[in-house]
Short mmCIF file of C-alpha atoms and ligand atoms in Angstrom, two decimals:
data_model
loop_
_atom_site.label_atom_id
_atom_site.label_comp_id
_atom_site.label_asym_id
_atom_site.label_seq_id
_atom_site.Cartn_x
_atom_site.Cartn_y
_atom_site.Cartn_z
CA UNK Z 1 18.58 -20.46 -25.69
CA UNK Z 2 16.46 -22.71 -23.47
CA UNK Z 3 16.65 -22.69 -19.68
CA UNK Z 4 15.28 -25.93 -18.24
CA UNK Z 5 13.90 -26.66 -14.78
CA UNK Z 6 13.36 -30.18 -13.45
CA UNK Z 7 11.54 -31.45 -10.40
CA UNK Z 8 13.99 -31.94 -7.54
CA UNK Z 9 14.67 -35.63 -6.86
CA UNK Z 10 16.56 -35.43 -3.53
CA UNK Z 11 14.45 -37.17 -0.86
CA UNK Z 12 12.25 -34.63 0.94
CA UNK Z 13 13.35 -31.70 -1.23
CA UNK Z 14 10.34 -29.45 -1.92
CA UNK Z 15 12.04 -26.41 -3.41
CA UNK Z 16 12.13 -25.58 -7.11
CA UNK Z 17 14.84 -23.59 -8.89
CA UNK Z 18 12.58 -21.09 -10.69
CA UNK Z 19 9.21 -19.70 -9.64
CA UNK Z 20 6.70 -18.15 -12.07
CA UNK Z 21 7.25 -14.63 -10.73
CA UNK Z 22 10.85 -14.43 -11.96
CA UNK Z 23 10.18 -15.67 -15.50
CA UNK Z 24 9.44 -12.26 -17.05
CA UNK Z 25 12.80 -10.91 -15.84
CA UNK Z 26 14.60 -13.96 -17.23
CA UNK Z 27 12.75 -14.02 -20.54
CA UNK Z 28 13.36 -10.31 -21.11
CA UNK Z 29 17.06 -11.21 -21.17
CA UNK Z 30 16.44 -13.64 -24.05
CA UNK Z 31 15.98 -17.27 -22.95
CA UNK Z 32 12.90 -19.43 -23.26
CA UNK Z 33 11.94 -21.50 -20.24
CA UNK Z 34 11.08 -25.23 -20.32
CA UNK Z 35 9.80 -26.73 -17.09
CA UNK Z 36 9.08 -30.34 -16.14
CA UNK Z 37 5.40 -30.80 -15.36
CA UNK Z 38 4.84 -30.69 -11.59
CA UNK Z 39 8.30 -29.29 -10.82
CA UNK Z 40 6.89 -26.51 -8.62
CA UNK Z 41 3.92 -28.27 -7.03
CA UNK Z 42 5.63 -29.17 -3.74
CA UNK Z 43 6.57 -25.50 -3.31
CA UNK Z 44 3.08 -24.25 -4.18
CA UNK Z 45 3.59 -23.35 -7.87
CA UNK Z 46 1.40 -25.04 -10.47
CA UNK Z 47 2.14 -25.75 -14.14
CA UNK Z 48 -0.52 -23.24 -15.17
CA UNK Z 49 1.20 -20.51 -13.12
CA UNK Z 50 4.41 -21.12 -15.08
CA UNK Z 51 2.55 -21.34 -18.38
CA UNK Z 52 0.78 -18.05 -17.64
CA UNK Z 53 4.19 -16.40 -17.40
CA UNK Z 54 5.31 -17.82 -20.74
CA UNK Z 55 7.03 -21.10 -19.83
CA UNK Z 56 6.59 -24.29 -21.87
CA UNK Z 57 5.63 -27.33 -19.81
CA UNK Z 58 7.53 -30.52 -20.65
CA UNK Z 59 5.70 -33.76 -20.10
CA UNK Z 60 8.82 -35.58 -18.92
CA UNK Z 61 12.15 -34.98 -17.27
CA UNK Z 62 14.07 -36.44 -20.23
CA UNK Z 63 12.68 -33.76 -22.55
CA UNK Z 64 14.08 -31.02 -20.30
CA UNK Z 65 17.55 -32.59 -20.18
CA UNK Z 66 17.37 -33.18 -23.89
CA UNK Z 67 16.32 -29.71 -25.04
CA UNK Z 68 17.71 -27.27 -22.47
CA UNK Z 69 21.01 -25.47 -22.97
CA UNK Z 70 21.07 -24.46 -19.33
CA UNK Z 71 19.61 -26.58 -16.50
CA UNK Z 72 18.88 -24.80 -13.23
CA UNK Z 73 18.39 -26.95 -10.15
CA UNK Z 74 18.35 -26.68 -6.39
CA UNK Z 75 20.41 -29.84 -5.92
CA UNK Z 76 22.50 -30.97 -8.87
CA UNK Z 77 24.05 -34.45 -8.59
CA UNK Z 78 26.80 -33.34 -6.16
CA UNK Z 79 24.16 -32.48 -3.56
CA UNK Z 80 21.93 -35.41 -4.49
CA UNK Z 81 24.25 -38.42 -4.23
CA UNK Z 82 21.78 -41.24 -4.97
CA UNK Z 83 19.00 -39.97 -7.23
CA UNK Z 84 21.39 -37.48 -8.87
CA UNK Z 85 23.19 -40.19 -10.83
CA UNK Z 86 20.23 -40.54 -13.21
CA UNK Z 87 20.34 -36.77 -13.84
CA UNK Z 88 24.07 -36.91 -14.51
CA UNK Z 89 23.47 -39.70 -17.03
CA UNK Z 90 20.83 -37.54 -18.75
CA UNK Z 91 23.10 -34.47 -19.02
CA UNK Z 92 25.34 -33.90 -22.01
CA UNK Z 93 28.65 -32.25 -22.89
CA UNK Z 94 28.64 -28.44 -22.91
CA UNK Z 95 25.30 -28.29 -21.15
CA UNK Z 96 25.41 -25.64 -18.45
CA UNK Z 97 24.18 -26.74 -15.01
CA UNK Z 98 23.58 -24.25 -12.20
CA UNK Z 99 22.66 -25.10 -8.62
CA UNK Z 100 23.91 -25.71 -5.09
CA UNK Z 101 26.33 -28.57 -5.81
CA UNK Z 102 28.17 -28.95 -2.49
CA UNK Z 103 31.41 -28.73 -4.50
CA UNK Z 104 33.79 -28.60 -1.54
CA UNK Z 105 32.82 -32.08 -0.38
CA UNK Z 106 31.28 -33.78 -3.44
CA UNK Z 107 34.64 -34.55 -5.02
CA UNK Z 108 33.48 -37.52 -7.11
CA UNK Z 109 30.50 -35.58 -8.47
CA UNK Z 110 32.76 -32.66 -9.47
CA UNK Z 111 35.00 -35.06 -11.37
CA UNK Z 112 32.02 -36.86 -12.94
CA UNK Z 113 30.59 -33.53 -14.18
CA UNK Z 114 34.00 -32.61 -15.62
CA UNK Z 115 34.40 -36.01 -17.30
CA UNK Z 116 31.02 -35.55 -18.92
CA UNK Z 117 32.04 -32.14 -20.28
CA UNK Z 118 29.36 -30.28 -18.30
CA UNK Z 119 29.86 -26.61 -17.50
CA UNK Z 120 28.93 -26.56 -13.83
CA UNK Z 121 28.29 -23.48 -11.68
CA UNK Z 122 27.78 -23.74 -7.94
CA UNK Z 123 25.81 -20.99 -6.24
CA UNK Z 124 27.30 -21.63 -2.78
CA UNK Z 125 30.63 -20.43 -4.14
CA UNK Z 126 29.26 -16.93 -4.85
CA UNK Z 127 31.83 -14.39 -3.66
CA UNK Z 128 30.50 -12.43 -0.69
CA UNK Z 129 30.95 -9.03 -2.24
CA UNK Z 130 28.41 -6.23 -2.40
CA UNK Z 131 27.93 -6.68 -6.16
CA UNK Z 132 26.92 -10.31 -5.66
CA UNK Z 133 24.53 -9.83 -2.74
CA UNK Z 134 21.42 -10.34 -4.87
CA UNK Z 135 22.82 -13.70 -6.07
CA UNK Z 136 23.84 -14.93 -2.61
CA UNK Z 137 21.94 -18.16 -1.98
CA UNK Z 138 23.69 -18.81 1.32
CA UNK Z 139 22.27 -15.57 2.70
CA UNK Z 140 18.81 -16.37 1.30
CA UNK Z 141 18.72 -19.83 2.84
CA UNK Z 142 20.26 -18.64 6.13
CA UNK Z 143 17.51 -16.02 6.41
CA UNK Z 144 14.91 -18.78 6.16
CA UNK Z 145 16.77 -20.99 8.65
CA UNK Z 146 17.10 -18.19 11.21
CA UNK Z 147 13.37 -17.49 11.07
CA UNK Z 148 12.38 -21.15 11.22
CA UNK Z 149 14.72 -21.87 14.17
CA UNK Z 150 12.68 -19.48 16.30
CA UNK Z 151 9.39 -20.98 15.10
CA UNK Z 152 10.68 -24.46 15.98
CA UNK Z 153 11.83 -23.26 19.38
CA UNK Z 154 8.46 -21.63 20.07
CA UNK Z 155 6.67 -24.80 19.03
CA UNK Z 156 8.73 -26.98 21.37
CA UNK Z 157 8.83 -24.59 24.35
CA UNK Z 158 6.25 -25.21 27.07
CA UNK Z 159 6.04 -21.44 27.48
CA UNK Z 160 4.91 -18.52 25.34
CA UNK Z 161 7.34 -15.95 23.97
CA UNK Z 162 5.65 -12.62 24.81
CA UNK Z 163 5.12 -11.05 28.20
CA UNK Z 164 1.40 -10.86 29.01
CA UNK Z 165 -0.42 -9.13 31.82
CA UNK Z 166 -3.66 -11.05 32.14
CA UNK Z 167 -6.44 -11.37 34.67
CA UNK Z 168 -4.92 -14.77 35.44
CA UNK Z 169 -1.58 -13.24 36.29
CA UNK Z 170 1.55 -12.04 34.54
CA UNK Z 171 3.28 -14.25 32.01
CA UNK Z 172 7.00 -13.56 31.85
CA UNK Z 173 8.65 -13.38 28.40
CA UNK Z 174 10.86 -16.15 27.04
CA UNK Z 175 14.58 -15.55 27.41
CA UNK Z 176 16.34 -16.32 24.15
CA UNK Z 177 20.11 -16.55 23.63
CA UNK Z 178 21.47 -16.60 20.10
CA UNK Z 179 25.04 -17.73 19.54
CA UNK Z 180 26.46 -16.51 16.25
CA UNK Z 181 24.93 -13.38 14.74
CA UNK Z 182 25.63 -13.85 11.04
CA UNK Z 183 22.81 -13.91 8.52
CA UNK Z 184 20.84 -16.71 10.24
CA UNK Z 185 21.51 -15.40 13.75
CA UNK Z 186 20.40 -11.86 12.93
CA UNK Z 187 17.18 -13.16 11.39
CA UNK Z 188 16.63 -15.31 14.49
CA UNK Z 189 17.11 -12.22 16.69
CA UNK Z 190 14.59 -10.24 14.63
CA UNK Z 191 12.04 -13.07 14.70
CA UNK Z 192 12.41 -13.77 18.43
CA UNK Z 193 12.00 -10.05 19.15
CA UNK Z 194 8.84 -9.91 17.00
CA UNK Z 195 7.43 -12.82 19.00
CA UNK Z 196 8.07 -10.87 22.18
CA UNK Z 197 11.12 -12.69 23.57
CA UNK Z 198 13.90 -11.05 25.51
CA UNK Z 199 16.89 -11.63 23.25
CA UNK Z 200 20.59 -11.84 24.01
CA UNK Z 201 23.20 -12.67 21.41
CA UNK Z 202 26.92 -13.24 21.07
CA UNK Z 203 29.31 -13.41 18.15
CA UNK Z 204 33.09 -13.51 18.02
CA UNK Z 205 33.09 -10.73 15.42
CA UNK Z 206 32.88 -7.52 17.45
CA UNK Z 207 31.47 -5.62 14.44
CA UNK Z 208 28.22 -7.50 14.92
CA UNK Z 209 27.38 -5.82 18.24
CA UNK Z 210 25.79 -2.81 16.58
CA UNK Z 211 23.67 -5.01 14.28
CA UNK Z 212 22.42 -7.04 17.24
CA UNK Z 213 21.46 -3.88 19.10
CA UNK Z 214 19.76 -2.34 16.08
CA UNK Z 215 17.40 -5.34 16.07
CA UNK Z 216 16.58 -4.87 19.74
CA UNK Z 217 18.84 -7.64 21.04
CA UNK Z 218 21.34 -7.25 23.86
CA UNK Z 219 24.91 -8.14 22.99
CA UNK Z 220 26.50 -10.33 25.67
CA UNK Z 221 29.88 -8.86 26.49
CA UNK Z 222 32.59 -11.41 27.20
CA UNK Z 223 36.14 -10.71 28.18
CA UNK Z 224 37.62 -12.61 25.29
CA UNK Z 225 40.32 -11.41 22.94
CA UNK Z 226 38.46 -11.46 19.63
CA UNK Z 227 40.90 -9.12 17.88
CA UNK Z 228 41.82 -11.69 15.24
CA UNK Z 229 38.39 -13.26 14.92
CA UNK Z 230 37.40 -11.89 11.52
CA UNK Z 231 39.00 -12.48 8.13
CA UNK Z 232 39.15 -10.01 5.25
CA UNK Z 233 35.85 -11.33 3.85
CA UNK Z 234 33.95 -10.59 7.08
CA UNK Z 235 33.85 -14.24 8.14
CA UNK Z 236 34.84 -15.72 11.48
CA UNK Z 237 38.22 -17.44 11.68
CA UNK Z 238 38.83 -20.63 13.62
CA UNK Z 239 40.05 -19.54 17.04
CA UNK Z 240 41.60 -22.59 18.69
CA UNK Z 241 40.42 -24.88 21.44
CA UNK Z 242 41.72 -22.62 24.25
CA UNK Z 243 39.53 -19.74 23.04
CA UNK Z 244 36.47 -21.97 22.74
CA UNK Z 245 37.05 -23.36 26.25
CA UNK Z 246 37.09 -19.83 27.71
CA UNK Z 247 34.06 -18.88 25.60
CA UNK Z 248 32.13 -21.89 26.99
CA UNK Z 249 33.04 -20.88 30.55
CA UNK Z 250 31.78 -17.36 29.98
CA UNK Z 251 28.56 -18.53 28.32
CA UNK Z 252 27.71 -20.98 31.13
CA UNK Z 253 25.63 -18.49 33.09
CA UNK Z 254 23.72 -16.96 30.20
CA UNK Z 255 22.92 -20.42 28.79
CA UNK Z 256 21.62 -21.58 32.20
CA UNK Z 257 19.40 -18.49 32.43
CA UNK Z 258 17.89 -18.98 28.95
CA UNK Z 259 14.66 -20.71 27.96
CA UNK Z 260 15.78 -20.97 24.35
CA UNK Z 261 19.30 -21.20 22.92
CA UNK Z 262 19.73 -20.98 19.15
CA UNK Z 263 23.21 -21.73 17.86
CA UNK Z 264 24.35 -20.68 14.41
CA UNK Z 265 28.11 -20.40 14.92
CA UNK Z 266 30.16 -21.51 11.95
CA UNK Z 267 33.59 -21.07 10.45
CA UNK Z 268 33.60 -21.49 6.64
CA UNK Z 269 35.06 -24.80 5.50
CA UNK Z 270 35.48 -26.08 9.06
CA UNK Z 271 33.48 -28.28 11.39
CA UNK Z 272 31.29 -26.10 13.66
CA UNK Z 273 32.93 -25.32 17.04
CA UNK Z 274 31.44 -27.01 20.11
CA UNK Z 275 30.16 -24.12 22.23
CA UNK Z 276 27.47 -25.83 24.35
CA UNK Z 277 28.77 -28.81 26.34
CA UNK Z 278 26.79 -31.49 28.15
CA UNK Z 279 27.69 -29.76 31.41
CA UNK Z 280 26.12 -26.53 30.12
CA UNK Z 281 22.97 -28.37 29.06
CA UNK Z 282 22.80 -29.93 32.54
CA UNK Z 283 22.63 -26.37 33.90
CA UNK Z 284 19.53 -25.54 31.83
CA UNK Z 285 16.04 -25.95 33.25
CA UNK Z 286 13.63 -28.69 32.23
CA UNK Z 287 11.57 -27.62 29.22
CA UNK Z 288 14.18 -25.33 27.75
CA UNK Z 289 15.00 -25.76 24.08
CA UNK Z 290 18.19 -25.69 22.04
CA UNK Z 291 17.92 -25.32 18.27
CA UNK Z 292 21.27 -26.15 16.72
CA UNK Z 293 21.40 -24.63 13.24
CA UNK Z 294 24.99 -25.83 12.88
CA UNK Z 295 23.76 -29.46 12.94
CA UNK Z 296 24.65 -29.91 9.27
CA UNK Z 297 28.24 -29.02 10.08
CA UNK Z 298 28.45 -31.30 13.14
CA UNK Z 299 26.59 -29.03 15.56
CA UNK Z 300 27.49 -26.36 18.14
CA UNK Z 301 26.07 -28.46 20.95
CA UNK Z 302 27.88 -31.58 22.12
CA UNK Z 303 24.58 -33.47 22.45
CA UNK Z 304 23.12 -32.58 19.05
CA UNK Z 305 22.21 -35.48 16.81
CA UNK Z 306 21.83 -34.11 13.27
CA UNK Z 307 18.29 -34.63 12.00
CA UNK Z 308 17.01 -35.81 15.39
CA UNK Z 309 15.28 -34.47 18.49
CA UNK Z 310 17.18 -35.27 21.70
CA UNK Z 311 15.56 -35.06 25.12
CA UNK Z 312 18.35 -34.65 27.66
CA UNK Z 313 16.85 -34.63 31.16
CA UNK Z 314 13.93 -32.58 29.86
CA UNK Z 315 16.00 -30.18 27.75
CA UNK Z 316 14.97 -30.55 24.11
CA UNK Z 317 17.81 -30.34 21.58
CA UNK Z 318 16.84 -30.00 17.92
CA UNK Z 319 19.36 -30.57 15.14
CA UNK Z 320 17.28 -29.80 12.04
CA UNK Z 321 18.67 -30.52 8.57
CA UNK Z 322 17.76 -28.81 5.30
CA UNK Z 323 15.50 -26.27 7.00
CA UNK Z 324 14.83 -24.19 3.86
CA UNK Z 325 12.89 -27.05 2.30
CA UNK Z 326 10.36 -26.78 5.15
CA UNK Z 327 9.44 -23.30 3.86
CA UNK Z 328 9.53 -24.21 0.17
CA UNK Z 329 7.43 -21.35 -1.20
CA UNK Z 330 9.61 -18.51 0.03
CA UNK Z 331 12.84 -20.52 -0.13
CA UNK Z 332 12.13 -21.15 -3.84
CA UNK Z 333 11.14 -17.54 -4.41
CA UNK Z 334 14.40 -16.25 -2.93
CA UNK Z 335 16.51 -18.94 -4.61
CA UNK Z 336 14.88 -18.26 -7.98
CA UNK Z 337 15.58 -14.53 -7.68
CA UNK Z 338 19.24 -15.30 -6.90
CA UNK Z 339 19.42 -17.70 -9.88
CA UNK Z 340 17.84 -15.28 -12.34
CA UNK Z 341 20.06 -12.41 -11.23
CA UNK Z 342 23.07 -14.70 -11.71
CA UNK Z 343 21.89 -15.96 -15.10
CA UNK Z 344 21.22 -12.48 -16.42
CA UNK Z 345 24.68 -11.55 -15.15
CA UNK Z 346 26.12 -14.32 -17.35
CA UNK Z 347 24.02 -13.38 -20.39
CA UNK Z 348 25.07 -10.95 -23.07
CA UNK Z 349 22.46 -10.27 -25.77
CA UNK Z 350 20.73 -13.54 -25.02
CA UNK Z 351 23.94 -15.61 -25.17
CA UNK Z 352 26.00 -16.95 -22.31
CA UNK Z 353 29.28 -15.16 -21.94
CA UNK Z 354 31.98 -16.72 -19.87
CA UNK Z 355 34.02 -13.74 -18.70
CA UNK Z 356 36.92 -15.43 -16.96
CA UNK Z 357 38.10 -12.09 -15.62
CA UNK Z 358 34.85 -11.63 -13.68
CA UNK Z 359 35.04 -12.49 -9.97
CA UNK Z 360 31.45 -13.75 -9.88
CA UNK Z 361 31.80 -16.04 -12.91
CA UNK Z 362 35.20 -17.33 -11.86
CA UNK Z 363 34.23 -17.85 -8.22
CA UNK Z 364 31.20 -19.99 -9.08
CA UNK Z 365 32.51 -21.92 -12.11
CA UNK Z 366 33.39 -25.46 -11.03
CA UNK Z 367 33.91 -27.48 -14.22
CA UNK Z 368 34.52 -26.48 -17.83
CA UNK Z 369 35.93 -28.16 -20.95
CA UNK Z 370 36.34 -31.53 -19.24
CA UNK Z 371 38.18 -30.23 -16.17
CA UNK Z 372 37.54 -29.09 -12.62
CA UNK Z 373 38.70 -25.48 -12.91
CA UNK Z 374 37.88 -23.83 -9.58
CA UNK Z 375 41.03 -23.53 -7.47
CA UNK Z 376 39.15 -23.50 -4.15
CA UNK Z 377 37.43 -26.72 -5.17
CA UNK Z 378 40.65 -28.22 -6.51
CA UNK Z 379 42.33 -27.49 -3.19
CA UNK Z 380 39.45 -29.15 -1.33
CA UNK Z 381 39.82 -32.14 -3.67
CA UNK Z 382 43.54 -32.27 -2.89
CA UNK Z 383 44.43 -31.76 -6.57
CA UNK Z 384 47.11 -29.32 -7.76
CA UNK Z 385 45.36 -26.13 -8.88
CA UNK Z 386 47.45 -25.45 -11.98
CA UNK Z 387 45.19 -24.00 -14.63
CA UNK Z 388 42.45 -23.23 -12.10
CA UNK Z 389 40.34 -20.09 -12.39
CA UNK Z 390 39.48 -19.05 -8.85
CA UNK Z 391 41.59 -17.68 -6.02
P1 LIG L 1 28.52 -18.29 8.88
O1 LIG L 1 27.29 -19.07 8.60
O2 LIG L 1 29.82 -18.79 8.36
O3 LIG L 1 28.66 -18.11 10.48
C1 LIG L 1 27.60 -17.67 11.29
C2 LIG L 1 28.12 -16.78 12.40
O4 LIG L 1 28.81 -17.54 13.39
C3 LIG L 1 29.10 -15.69 11.94
O5 LIG L 1 28.55 -14.43 12.27
C4 LIG L 1 30.36 -15.99 12.75
O6 LIG L 1 31.07 -14.82 13.11
C5 LIG L 1 29.77 -16.69 13.96
N1 LIG L 1 30.74 -17.45 14.78
C6 LIG L 1 31.78 -18.22 14.39
N2 LIG L 1 32.41 -18.74 15.46
C7 LIG L 1 31.74 -18.30 16.57
C8 LIG L 1 31.89 -18.50 17.97
N3 LIG L 1 32.88 -19.24 18.46
N4 LIG L 1 31.01 -17.87 18.81
C9 LIG L 1 30.01 -17.09 18.32
N5 LIG L 1 29.82 -16.88 17.02
C10 LIG L 1 30.67 -17.46 16.14
O7 LIG L 1 28.40 -16.79 8.41
P2 LIG L 1 27.30 -16.04 7.52
O8 LIG L 1 26.13 -15.74 8.35
O9 LIG L 1 27.09 -16.79 6.26
O10 LIG L 1 28.07 -14.68 7.16
C11 LIG L 1 28.89 -14.01 8.09
C12 LIG L 1 29.19 -12.62 7.58
O11 LIG L 1 29.64 -12.63 6.22
C13 LIG L 1 28.01 -11.67 7.53
O12 LIG L 1 27.56 -11.21 8.73
C14 LIG L 1 28.60 -10.59 6.63
O13 LIG L 1 29.48 -9.75 7.30
C15 LIG L 1 29.33 -11.40 5.62
N6 LIG L 1 28.46 -11.57 4.44
C16 LIG L 1 28.66 -10.75 3.36
C17 LIG L 1 27.84 -10.89 2.24
C18 LIG L 1 28.03 -10.03 1.02
O14 LIG L 1 28.65 -9.00 1.11
N7 LIG L 1 27.53 -10.45 -0.14
C19 LIG L 1 26.82 -11.83 2.20
C20 LIG L 1 26.64 -12.62 3.33
C21 LIG L 1 27.47 -12.50 4.42
#
């Protein structure tokens, strides 16, 4: 069996799906690895690094699509709307494609993959169960985003983060408020603490309080009824406009007192809730910084412009997109580890097994035998889920 890796073609994408360090683990499970020349260069991995670990270097992209039984990518066509079409044309029936496909919104690409007979797996659909933690790309990428949000904030802030007692006087520490303490938020708390900031955080899931405190952050208590805020999977539920209005009122003071606000609040499958209004931004001091990690899902701040830097009366609002690609070395390393763990999970004595009773296989399988088969995806596509494989 041949596992193929191609150079990512999405504009600005610097990650690569496999890094040399994971090849021994993959090859021990049976497959050979074929990699397009230069596929890892933008992330810091050279052809000779891959070759040294046993991979074969393909001179061209077409050779990889032609020879590989399994193609692993960061962005398959669903998450690469323009350039991805050429890849789709190069793929063939029964080829297995694994990547982050954006399957809940890329309806046409799902159907196109099915029509072509491709067996498509999407890593974002990984069930969030303990057994699947080492395959969880959303957690890996959120870890990177949480770290980078603090670095971006520090770079844009006209202050330093740590307290300093110097001969030229005392420098007071930066006050950082983190809204949403999931994977990205917790990493942001840890990073801001390491830089010496004074960190406050809030999340609607009360269970998070202990985690915030264990990282040295202070949990902001708000008199809000969050009893129903968490679903069975540990995710936040949508809470209604009345709740968000009261939350905004209660956050007004802490936002105004902060030098940095990092927002990460999200509800799976929904547009991000607006938690920072223009009025709240008006209450912040000149030079303070908001980093809105929810920008890709519309943003938590009313003034966020996804992909842009907004200067609102001296308050800088960043809405970065595709943050993980800005740290391509480690993002690729973590992604590759998730991919290899997933692939070895699918392999049985060097062959792919499609155990349709297995929650991990079923949860991530999007298309098979000419059909879209994932019920969550079918629901998102507005298609009856008869014959689907997920729940
Ligand atoms: P996410 O990106 O969907 O959301 C980020 C955070 O925003 C969440 O903590 C959520 O509670 C919070 N949020 C939503 N609305 C908010 C509001 N109005 N105000 C403040 N905060 C709000 O979530 P995520 O980081 O991907 O994961 C959330 C949780 O899922 C984790 O903390 C964990 O419990 C669970 N999880 C489990 C696994 C696993 O077991 N494999 C892996 C990853 C995550």
